[in-house]
Amino acid sequence: MTQNPLHKKNIILGVTGSIAAYKAADLASKLTQNGAIVNVILTDAAAKFISPLSFQSVTGQPAYISADLWGAEAHVLHIGLARKADALLIAPATANTLAKLARGGADDLLSLTALALGSGPDAPLLMIAPAMDAGMYSHAATQENVEILTRRGAVFIGPEEGHLASGLVAKGRMSEPIQILEHLRYQLSRSGPLKGCHITVTAGPTQEDIDPVRFLSNRSTGKQGYALAQAALDAGADVTLISGPTHLTPPAGTRLIHVRTAIEMQHATLSASKTADALIMTAAVADFRPAQPAEQKIKKAKGVLSLPLMQNPDILAAVNQQRATTLMPKILIGFAAETQSLTSNAEDKMRRKGLNLIVANDVSARDAGFAVDTNRVTLLYADGHQEELPLMSKLEIAAAVIERAIPLLNPQENV
Ligand code: CTP
């Protein structure tokens, strides 16, 4: 199954002397929970804000300080750490550390290790989350250092606007640990099996206006679609996520297109499909919309409303029709939400909409379908074979679907 790209990755987390150093413990803990092996290096200034023991406790790995350079393994420590590293993440990174890295300084364990990692396309990823006072960040010297490091291939995240230790509200705050983690996850996924593939995913419900304040919609939360976007990104694909209204945060690295109505979703999907290798349609598109939405709010004094509806376009069928000329997307994957005759209804939809694969789920089950974190699905393929998956989380189902899509996509051709 495609996996979280952080799984079993060796990450060196460099922590430098900023008040944001306390947040680095949370980051180290989250990285570890995502399956990464995290070795922490603190600068002397960082060790004044937080102790190595805090990091050792959450990572289960040793955390180093510069004095370790002069210990028994002194001559090999930085080389050993650098040799097995998949990435060096420096969070928080102070202005002094940026200056040192840009110059190639090597007077403590962290800068020594950064230098030992090498530079160029074969060097491990260097990701930097700066944290400092706004004036220090905007200073020409710091900006030049950021530029030098970016040119050398370093990836920056933040800093963000917010409350700074000086009392200012300005740009200088370290990005939140969860954002840093998700960005690192994205960066580490880029060489996955779907590298070079463009996958479009639709998610969530649509809303069909009755009047300026009311609409028709459904119970979709978008969870399965957002999970598919994450799984496709994890496998290395470039992902466009076309989303109806949801409360979810899109995974880092997605190109997000917000839509509200079925008609808007159809426009966005037809357009993105022209260059997509695969379209995965998880959205719960409203099948009907009010034939004539009222321009003004409908007043209750007018009595009980009778609401004439008209049919919305079938987006998958429209994409299938378009691909007769564009020859894209190469594969179409649909979802079938059923309350009865699951496989025969799903097979019928697969045929009508020209799908390569349909994921059928019984939305009447309490542990599957809308607004829950789990799902139980059957996969039906165009060649007639079927595969029943056990009860799984929506993320696991997403990973399983992407896994099945890889051979259908022949990604080597795109690289
Ligand atoms: N779908 C679509 N356009 C629509 C309705 C559905 O593209 N107007 C897509 C869904 O995103 C899903 C698949 O078609 O991938 C099946 O959706 P579903 O709601 O199960 O089926 P319907 O086509 O609406 O058919 P029915 O009303 O018979 O269930």
CSV table of C-alpha atoms and ligand atoms in Angstrom, one decimal:
chain,number,residue,atom,x,y,z
A,1,MET,CA,0.0,0.0,0.0
A,2,THR,CA,1.3,3.5,-0.7
A,3,GLN,CA,2.6,4.9,2.5
A,4,ASN,CA,3.1,8.1,4.4
A,5,PRO,CA,6.4,9.3,2.9
A,6,LEU,CA,7.6,10.1,6.4
A,7,HIS,CA,7.5,6.4,7.4
A,8,LYS,CA,11.0,5.2,8.4
A,9,LYS,CA,12.6,8.3,7.0
A,10,ASN,CA,15.7,9.6,8.9
A,11,ILE,CA,15.1,13.2,9.8
A,12,ILE,CA,17.6,15.4,11.5
A,13,LEU,CA,15.7,18.1,13.3
A,14,GLY,CA,18.0,21.1,14.0
A,15,VAL,CA,16.7,23.4,16.8
A,16,THR,CA,18.2,26.8,17.2
A,17,GLY,CA,17.9,29.6,19.8
A,18,SER,CA,14.5,31.1,19.5
A,19,ILE,CA,11.5,31.1,21.9
A,20,ALA,CA,9.8,29.0,19.2
A,21,ALA,CA,12.2,26.2,20.3
A,22,TYR,CA,9.5,24.9,22.7
A,23,LYS,CA,7.3,24.2,19.7
A,24,ALA,CA,10.0,22.0,18.1
A,25,ALA,CA,9.3,19.4,20.8
A,26,ASP,CA,5.7,19.1,19.5
A,27,LEU,CA,7.1,18.9,15.9
A,28,ALA,CA,9.5,16.1,16.9
A,29,SER,CA,6.7,14.2,18.6
A,30,LYS,CA,4.4,14.6,15.5
A,31,LEU,CA,7.2,13.5,13.2
A,32,THR,CA,7.8,10.4,15.3
A,33,GLN,CA,4.1,9.6,15.4
A,34,ASN,CA,4.1,9.7,11.6
A,35,GLY,CA,6.8,7.0,11.6
A,36,ALA,CA,9.9,9.1,11.1
A,37,ILE,CA,13.2,8.4,12.9
A,38,VAL,CA,14.1,11.7,14.4
A,39,ASN,CA,17.6,12.7,15.6
A,40,VAL,CA,17.6,16.2,17.2
A,41,ILE,CA,20.6,18.6,17.2
A,42,LEU,CA,20.3,21.6,19.5
A,43,THR,CA,22.5,24.6,19.3
A,44,ASP,CA,23.8,26.0,22.6
A,45,ALA,CA,21.3,28.8,22.5
A,46,ALA,CA,18.4,26.4,21.8
A,47,ALA,CA,19.5,24.3,24.9
A,48,LYS,CA,18.9,27.4,27.0
A,49,PHE,CA,15.2,27.3,25.9
A,50,ILE,CA,14.6,23.6,26.0
A,51,SER,CA,16.6,20.5,27.1
A,52,PRO,CA,17.8,17.6,24.9
A,53,LEU,CA,15.9,15.3,27.3
A,54,SER,CA,12.6,16.7,26.1
A,55,PHE,CA,13.4,15.6,22.6
A,56,GLN,CA,14.8,12.3,23.6
A,57,SER,CA,11.6,11.6,25.5
A,58,VAL,CA,9.3,12.2,22.5
A,59,THR,CA,11.5,10.7,19.8
A,60,GLY,CA,13.1,7.7,21.6
A,61,GLN,CA,16.3,8.7,19.9
A,62,PRO,CA,19.4,10.5,21.2
A,63,ALA,CA,19.3,14.3,21.0
A,64,TYR,CA,22.7,16.0,20.6
A,65,ILE,CA,24.3,19.3,21.6
A,66,SER,CA,27.5,20.9,20.4
A,67,ALA,CA,29.5,19.5,23.4
A,68,ASP,CA,28.9,16.0,22.0
A,69,LEU,CA,31.4,17.0,19.3
A,70,TRP,CA,34.1,16.6,21.8
A,71,GLY,CA,32.9,13.2,23.2
A,72,ALA,CA,34.1,9.7,22.5
A,73,GLU,CA,32.6,9.6,19.0
A,74,ALA,CA,33.5,13.2,18.2
A,75,HIS,CA,35.2,12.6,14.9
A,76,VAL,CA,32.4,10.7,13.3
A,77,LEU,CA,29.2,12.1,14.8
A,78,HIS,CA,28.3,14.7,12.2
A,79,ILE,CA,29.4,12.5,9.3
A,80,GLY,CA,27.3,9.5,10.7
A,81,LEU,CA,24.2,11.6,11.2
A,82,ALA,CA,24.6,13.2,7.8
A,83,ARG,CA,25.2,9.9,5.9
A,84,LYS,CA,21.9,8.3,6.9
A,85,ALA,CA,19.7,11.5,6.7
A,86,ASP,CA,16.8,11.8,4.3
A,87,ALA,CA,16.3,15.4,5.3
A,88,LEU,CA,17.6,18.1,7.6
A,89,LEU,CA,14.8,20.2,9.0
A,90,ILE,CA,15.8,23.3,10.9
A,91,ALA,CA,12.9,24.6,13.0
A,92,PRO,CA,13.1,27.2,14.4
A,93,ALA,CA,16.0,28.7,12.4
A,94,THR,CA,17.4,32.0,13.7
A,95,ALA,CA,19.0,34.7,11.6
A,96,ASN,CA,22.4,33.6,12.9
A,97,THR,CA,21.8,30.1,11.7
A,98,LEU,CA,20.7,31.3,8.2
A,99,ALA,CA,23.9,33.4,8.0
A,100,LYS,CA,26.1,30.5,9.0
A,101,LEU,CA,24.4,28.1,6.5
A,102,ALA,CA,24.7,30.6,3.7
A,103,ARG,CA,28.4,31.1,4.4
A,104,GLY,CA,29.2,27.5,5.0
A,105,GLY,CA,30.2,28.1,8.6
A,106,ALA,CA,30.9,25.0,10.7
A,107,ASP,CA,31.6,25.9,14.3
A,108,ASP,CA,29.0,23.8,16.0
A,109,LEU,CA,27.4,20.4,15.6
A,110,LEU,CA,24.4,21.6,13.6
A,111,SER,CA,26.3,23.7,11.0
A,112,LEU,CA,29.0,21.0,10.7
A,113,THR,CA,26.3,18.4,10.0
A,114,ALA,CA,24.6,20.7,7.5
A,115,LEU,CA,27.9,21.1,5.6
A,116,ALA,CA,28.6,17.4,5.8
A,117,LEU,CA,25.2,16.8,4.0
A,118,GLY,CA,26.6,18.3,0.9
A,119,SER,CA,24.8,20.4,-1.7
A,120,GLY,CA,23.4,19.8,-5.2
A,121,PRO,CA,20.6,17.6,-6.6
A,122,ASP,CA,21.8,14.4,-4.8
A,123,ALA,CA,22.1,16.0,-1.3
A,124,PRO,CA,19.3,15.3,1.2
A,125,LEU,CA,16.5,17.8,1.5
A,126,LEU,CA,17.2,20.9,3.5
A,127,MET,CA,14.0,22.5,4.9
A,128,ILE,CA,14.1,25.6,7.0
A,129,ALA,CA,11.4,27.2,9.2
A,130,PRO,CA,12.7,30.7,10.2
A,131,ALA,CA,11.7,32.4,13.4
A,132,MET,CA,12.9,35.8,14.4
A,133,ASP,CA,11.8,39.4,15.0
A,134,ALA,CA,10.3,41.1,12.0
A,135,GLY,CA,13.1,43.6,11.5
A,136,MET,CA,15.8,40.9,11.6
A,137,TYR,CA,13.9,38.8,9.0
A,138,SER,CA,13.3,41.8,6.6
A,139,HIS,CA,17.0,42.9,7.0
A,140,ALA,CA,18.8,42.9,3.7
A,141,ALA,CA,21.5,40.6,5.1
A,142,THR,CA,18.9,37.9,6.1
A,143,GLN,CA,17.0,38.3,2.9
A,144,GLU,CA,20.2,37.7,0.9
A,145,ASN,CA,21.0,34.6,3.0
A,146,VAL,CA,17.5,33.3,2.3
A,147,GLU,CA,18.1,33.9,-1.4
A,148,ILE,CA,21.4,32.2,-1.4
A,149,LEU,CA,20.0,29.1,0.4
A,150,THR,CA,16.9,29.0,-1.9
A,151,ARG,CA,19.2,29.1,-4.9
A,152,ARG,CA,21.1,26.2,-3.5
A,153,GLY,CA,17.9,24.1,-3.2
A,154,ALA,CA,16.8,24.7,0.4
A,155,VAL,CA,13.0,24.8,0.9
A,156,PHE,CA,11.6,27.5,3.2
A,157,ILE,CA,8.4,27.4,5.1
A,158,GLY,CA,7.2,30.6,6.7
A,159,PRO,CA,7.8,32.7,8.7
A,160,GLU,CA,4.2,33.7,9.2
A,161,GLU,CA,2.6,37.0,10.3
A,162,GLY,CA,1.7,37.0,14.0
A,163,HIS,CA,2.5,38.0,17.5
A,164,LEU,CA,6.3,38.1,18.1
A,165,ALA,CA,8.1,38.0,21.4
A,166,SER,CA,9.0,41.7,21.0
A,167,GLY,CA,5.3,42.5,21.1
A,168,LEU,CA,5.1,43.4,17.4
A,169,VAL,CA,2.5,41.8,15.2
A,170,ALA,CA,4.5,41.2,12.0
A,171,LYS,CA,6.2,38.5,9.8
A,172,GLY,CA,8.6,36.5,11.8
A,173,ARG,CA,6.6,33.7,13.6
A,174,MET,CA,7.6,30.1,13.0
A,175,SER,CA,5.0,28.2,11.0
A,176,GLU,CA,2.9,25.8,13.1
A,177,PRO,CA,4.4,22.3,13.7
A,178,ILE,CA,1.5,20.7,11.8
A,179,GLN,CA,2.1,22.9,8.7
A,180,ILE,CA,5.9,22.2,8.8
A,181,LEU,CA,5.2,18.4,9.1
A,182,GLU,CA,2.8,18.4,6.2
A,183,HIS,CA,5.1,20.4,4.0
A,184,LEU,CA,8.0,18.0,4.8
A,185,ARG,CA,5.6,15.1,4.0
A,186,TYR,CA,4.9,16.7,0.6
A,187,GLN,CA,8.6,17.4,-0.2
A,188,LEU,CA,9.6,13.8,0.7
A,189,SER,CA,6.9,12.4,-1.6
A,190,ARG,CA,8.1,13.9,-4.8
A,191,SER,CA,9.9,10.9,-6.1
A,192,GLY,CA,7.0,8.4,-5.5
A,193,PRO,CA,5.7,6.0,-8.1
A,194,LEU,CA,3.2,8.6,-9.6
A,195,LYS,CA,5.9,11.2,-10.2
A,196,GLY,CA,4.9,13.2,-13.3
A,197,CYS,CA,1.2,12.2,-13.1
A,198,HIS,CA,-1.5,14.7,-12.7
A,199,ILE,CA,-4.5,13.5,-10.8
A,200,THR,CA,-7.7,15.5,-10.3
A,201,VAL,CA,-9.9,14.6,-7.4
A,202,THR,CA,-13.4,16.0,-6.7
A,203,ALA,CA,-14.7,16.1,-3.1
A,204,GLY,CA,-17.5,17.2,-0.9
A,205,PRO,CA,-21.1,18.1,-1.5
A,206,THR,CA,-22.5,20.7,-3.9
A,207,GLN,CA,-25.0,23.4,-2.9
A,208,GLU,CA,-27.9,24.3,-5.1
A,209,ASP,CA,-29.5,27.7,-4.4
A,210,ILE,CA,-33.2,28.0,-3.6
A,211,ASP,CA,-32.9,31.7,-2.9
A,212,PRO,CA,-30.0,34.0,-1.6
A,213,VAL,CA,-30.1,32.4,1.8
A,214,ARG,CA,-31.2,28.8,1.3
A,215,PHE,CA,-29.8,25.8,-0.7
A,216,LEU,CA,-30.3,22.1,-1.3
A,217,SER,CA,-27.3,19.9,-0.4
A,218,ASN,CA,-26.4,16.5,1.1
A,219,ARG,CA,-24.5,15.0,4.0
A,220,SER,CA,-21.1,14.5,2.3
A,221,THR,CA,-18.2,15.9,4.4
A,222,GLY,CA,-15.5,15.5,1.8
A,223,LYS,CA,-13.4,13.2,4.0
A,224,GLN,CA,-12.9,10.4,1.4
A,225,GLY,CA,-12.0,12.9,-1.3
A,226,TYR,CA,-9.5,14.8,0.8
A,227,ALA,CA,-8.0,11.4,1.8
A,228,LEU,CA,-7.6,10.5,-1.8
A,229,ALA,CA,-5.9,13.8,-2.6
A,230,GLN,CA,-3.5,13.0,0.3
A,231,ALA,CA,-2.8,9.5,-0.9
A,232,ALA,CA,-2.2,10.6,-4.5
A,233,LEU,CA,0.3,13.3,-3.2
A,234,ASP,CA,2.0,10.7,-1.1
A,235,ALA,CA,2.5,8.6,-4.2
A,236,GLY,CA,4.2,11.5,-5.9
A,237,ALA,CA,1.4,12.8,-8.1
A,238,ASP,CA,0.6,16.5,-8.8
A,239,VAL,CA,-3.0,16.9,-7.4
A,240,THR,CA,-5.8,19.3,-8.3
A,241,LEU,CA,-8.6,19.1,-5.7
A,242,ILE,CA,-11.9,20.4,-6.8
A,243,SER,CA,-13.9,20.8,-3.6
A,244,GLY,CA,-17.5,21.7,-2.7
A,245,PRO,CA,-18.0,23.4,0.7
A,246,THR,CA,-16.3,21.4,3.5
A,247,HIS,CA,-14.6,22.2,6.9
A,248,LEU,CA,-11.5,20.3,5.9
A,249,THR,CA,-7.9,21.6,5.4
A,250,PRO,CA,-6.5,20.5,2.0
A,251,PRO,CA,-3.3,18.5,2.2
A,252,ALA,CA,-0.1,20.5,1.6
A,253,GLY,CA,0.9,20.7,-2.0
A,254,THR,CA,-2.6,20.4,-3.5
A,255,ARG,CA,-3.9,22.9,-6.1
A,256,LEU,CA,-7.3,23.7,-4.6
A,257,ILE,CA,-10.2,24.9,-6.6
A,258,HIS,CA,-13.3,25.9,-4.5
A,259,VAL,CA,-16.7,25.4,-6.1
A,260,ARG,CA,-20.2,25.5,-4.7
A,261,THR,CA,-22.7,24.3,-7.3
A,262,ALA,CA,-22.8,21.3,-9.6
A,263,ILE,CA,-22.5,23.6,-12.6
A,264,GLU,CA,-19.4,25.2,-11.1
A,265,MET,CA,-18.0,21.8,-10.4
A,266,GLN,CA,-18.6,20.6,-13.9
A,267,HIS,CA,-16.8,23.7,-15.4
A,268,ALA,CA,-13.8,23.2,-13.1
A,269,THR,CA,-13.7,19.4,-13.7
A,270,LEU,CA,-14.0,19.5,-17.5
A,271,SER,CA,-11.2,22.1,-17.6
A,272,ALA,CA,-8.8,20.2,-15.2
A,273,SER,CA,-9.6,16.9,-16.9
A,274,LYS,CA,-8.0,18.1,-20.2
A,275,THR,CA,-4.6,17.7,-18.7
A,276,ALA,CA,-5.3,15.1,-16.0
A,277,ASP,CA,-4.0,11.5,-16.3
A,278,ALA,CA,-6.7,10.4,-13.9
A,279,LEU,CA,-10.0,11.8,-12.6
A,280,ILE,CA,-11.2,10.5,-9.2
A,281,MET,CA,-14.7,11.6,-8.7
A,282,THR,CA,-15.7,11.3,-5.0
A,283,ALA,CA,-17.9,14.4,-4.9
A,284,ALA,CA,-21.5,13.9,-3.9
A,285,VAL,CA,-22.9,16.0,-6.8
A,286,ALA,CA,-26.5,17.1,-6.2
A,287,ASP,CA,-28.6,15.4,-8.9
A,288,PHE,CA,-31.2,18.1,-8.9
A,289,ARG,CA,-31.3,21.9,-8.6
A,290,PRO,CA,-34.1,24.4,-8.2
A,291,ALA,CA,-35.3,25.2,-11.7
A,292,GLN,CA,-35.6,28.9,-10.9
A,293,PRO,CA,-33.7,30.1,-7.8
A,294,ALA,CA,-35.5,33.2,-6.4
A,295,GLU,CA,-33.6,36.4,-6.6
A,296,GLN,CA,-35.0,37.6,-3.3
A,297,LYS,CA,-35.4,35.7,0.0
A,298,ILE,CA,-38.7,33.7,-0.2
A,299,LYS,CA,-41.0,35.0,2.6
A,300,LYS,CA,-42.9,32.4,4.7
A,301,ALA,CA,-46.0,34.5,4.5
A,302,LYS,CA,-46.4,33.2,1.0
A,303,GLY,CA,-47.3,29.8,2.4
A,304,VAL,CA,-45.9,26.3,1.9
A,305,LEU,CA,-43.4,26.2,-1.0
A,306,SER,CA,-43.6,24.0,-4.0
A,307,LEU,CA,-40.1,23.8,-5.5
A,308,PRO,CA,-39.8,22.7,-9.1
A,309,LEU,CA,-36.4,21.0,-9.7
A,310,MET,CA,-34.4,20.3,-12.8
A,311,GLN,CA,-31.7,17.7,-13.4
A,312,ASN,CA,-28.0,18.6,-13.0
A,313,PRO,CA,-25.5,17.5,-15.6
A,314,ASP,CA,-23.7,14.2,-14.9
A,315,ILE,CA,-20.1,15.4,-14.6
A,316,LEU,CA,-18.4,12.0,-15.0
A,317,ALA,CA,-20.5,11.3,-18.2
A,318,ALA,CA,-19.5,14.7,-19.5
A,319,VAL,CA,-15.8,14.1,-18.9
A,320,ASN,CA,-16.1,10.7,-20.5
A,321,GLN,CA,-17.6,12.3,-23.6
A,322,GLN,CA,-14.9,15.0,-23.7
A,323,ARG,CA,-12.2,12.4,-23.5
A,324,ALA,CA,-13.3,11.0,-26.8
A,325,THR,CA,-11.6,14.0,-28.3
A,326,THR,CA,-8.9,15.0,-25.7
A,327,LEU,CA,-7.9,11.4,-24.9
A,328,MET,CA,-7.5,12.6,-21.3
A,329,PRO,CA,-7.9,11.6,-18.5
A,330,LYS,CA,-6.5,8.1,-19.2
A,331,ILE,CA,-8.4,6.7,-16.3
A,332,LEU,CA,-11.8,7.6,-14.7
A,333,ILE,CA,-12.6,6.4,-11.2
A,334,GLY,CA,-16.0,6.9,-9.7
A,335,PHE,CA,-17.7,6.2,-6.4
A,336,ALA,CA,-21.1,4.7,-6.0
A,337,ALA,CA,-23.1,5.5,-3.0
A,338,GLU,CA,-25.9,2.9,-2.7
A,339,THR,CA,-28.5,1.8,-0.2
A,340,GLN,CA,-29.5,-1.3,-2.0
A,341,SER,CA,-28.3,-3.7,-4.8
A,342,LEU,CA,-24.7,-2.5,-4.3
A,343,THR,CA,-22.8,-4.3,-7.0
A,344,SER,CA,-25.4,-4.3,-9.8
A,345,ASN,CA,-26.1,-0.6,-9.3
A,346,ALA,CA,-22.4,0.2,-9.3
A,347,GLU,CA,-21.7,-2.0,-12.4
A,348,ASP,CA,-24.5,-0.1,-14.2
A,349,LYS,CA,-22.9,3.3,-13.3
A,350,MET,CA,-19.5,2.1,-14.4
A,351,ARG,CA,-20.9,1.2,-17.8
A,352,ARG,CA,-23.0,4.3,-18.2
A,353,LYS,CA,-20.1,6.7,-17.2
A,354,GLY,CA,-17.3,4.8,-19.0
A,355,LEU,CA,-15.3,4.2,-15.8
A,356,ASN,CA,-12.2,2.1,-15.4
A,357,LEU,CA,-12.9,1.5,-11.8
A,358,ILE,CA,-15.8,2.2,-9.4
A,359,VAL,CA,-15.6,2.2,-5.6
A,360,ALA,CA,-19.0,1.0,-4.3
A,361,ASN,CA,-20.1,1.6,-0.8
A,362,ASP,CA,-23.3,0.9,1.1
A,363,VAL,CA,-24.1,4.3,2.7
A,364,SER,CA,-26.8,2.8,4.8
A,365,ALA,CA,-24.3,0.9,7.1
A,366,ARG,CA,-23.6,2.8,10.3
A,367,ASP,CA,-19.8,2.4,10.2
A,368,ALA,CA,-19.5,3.3,6.5
A,369,GLY,CA,-20.4,6.2,4.1
A,370,PHE,CA,-21.2,9.8,5.1
A,371,ALA,CA,-19.7,11.6,8.0
A,372,VAL,CA,-17.8,8.7,9.6
A,373,ASP,CA,-14.0,8.0,9.5
A,374,THR,CA,-14.4,4.4,8.2
A,375,ASN,CA,-15.8,2.9,5.1
A,376,ARG,CA,-16.4,-0.6,3.7
A,377,VAL,CA,-16.1,-0.7,-0.1
A,378,THR,CA,-16.1,-3.1,-3.0
A,379,LEU,CA,-13.9,-2.3,-6.0
A,380,LEU,CA,-15.4,-3.1,-9.4
A,381,TYR,CA,-13.2,-3.1,-12.5
A,382,ALA,CA,-14.1,-2.5,-16.1
A,383,ASP,CA,-12.9,-6.0,-17.0
A,384,GLY,CA,-15.5,-7.5,-14.7
A,385,HIS,CA,-13.5,-8.5,-11.7
A,386,GLN,CA,-14.3,-7.4,-8.2
A,387,GLU,CA,-12.4,-6.9,-4.9
A,388,GLU,CA,-14.0,-6.6,-1.5
A,389,LEU,CA,-12.0,-4.5,1.0
A,390,PRO,CA,-12.5,-5.0,4.8
A,391,LEU,CA,-13.7,-2.1,7.0
A,392,MET,CA,-10.9,0.5,6.8
A,393,SER,CA,-10.3,4.1,7.6
A,394,LYS,CA,-11.0,6.5,4.7
A,395,LEU,CA,-7.2,7.2,4.5
A,396,GLU,CA,-6.5,3.4,4.1
A,397,ILE,CA,-9.2,3.1,1.4
A,398,ALA,CA,-7.7,6.1,-0.4
A,399,ALA,CA,-4.2,4.5,-0.3
A,400,ALA,CA,-5.7,1.2,-1.6
A,401,VAL,CA,-7.5,2.9,-4.5
A,402,ILE,CA,-4.3,4.9,-5.4
A,403,GLU,CA,-2.3,1.6,-5.2
A,404,ARG,CA,-4.8,0.0,-7.7
A,405,ALA,CA,-4.6,3.1,-10.0
A,406,ILE,CA,-0.7,3.0,-10.3
A,407,PRO,CA,-0.6,0.1,-12.8
A,408,LEU,CA,-3.5,1.5,-14.8
A,409,LEU,CA,-1.6,4.7,-15.2
A,410,ASN,CA,1.8,3.3,-16.3
A,411,PRO,CA,3.6,6.3,-14.7
A,412,GLN,CA,7.0,5.5,-16.1
A,413,GLU,CA,5.8,6.9,-19.4
A,414,ASN,CA,5.2,10.3,-17.8
A,415,VAL,CA,8.7,10.7,-16.2
B,1,CTP,N1,-21.6,12.0,-10.4
B,1,CTP,C1,-21.3,12.9,-11.3
B,1,CTP,N2,-22.3,13.8,-11.6
B,1,CTP,C2,-23.5,13.8,-11.1
B,1,CTP,C3,-23.8,12.8,-10.1
B,1,CTP,C4,-22.8,11.9,-9.8
B,1,CTP,O1,-20.2,12.9,-11.9
B,1,CTP,N3,-24.4,14.7,-11.4
B,1,CTP,C5,-20.5,11.0,-10.0
B,1,CTP,C6,-20.2,10.9,-8.6
B,1,CTP,O2,-19.2,11.8,-8.2
B,1,CTP,C7,-19.8,9.4,-8.4
B,1,CTP,C8,-20.6,8.7,-9.5
B,1,CTP,O3,-21.0,9.7,-10.4
B,1,CTP,O4,-18.4,9.2,-8.7
B,1,CTP,C9,-21.8,8.0,-9.0
B,1,CTP,O5,-22.6,8.9,-8.2
B,1,CTP,P1,-23.9,8.4,-7.5
B,1,CTP,O6,-24.5,9.6,-6.7
B,1,CTP,O7,-23.7,7.2,-6.7
B,1,CTP,O8,-24.8,8.0,-8.7
B,1,CTP,P2,-25.8,8.9,-9.6
B,1,CTP,O9,-25.1,9.0,-11.0
B,1,CTP,O10,-26.2,10.1,-9.0
B,1,CTP,O11,-27.0,7.8,-9.9
B,1,CTP,P3,-28.2,7.4,-8.9
B,1,CTP,O12,-29.0,8.7,-8.6
B,1,CTP,O13,-28.9,6.4,-9.7
B,1,CTP,O14,-27.6,6.9,-7.6
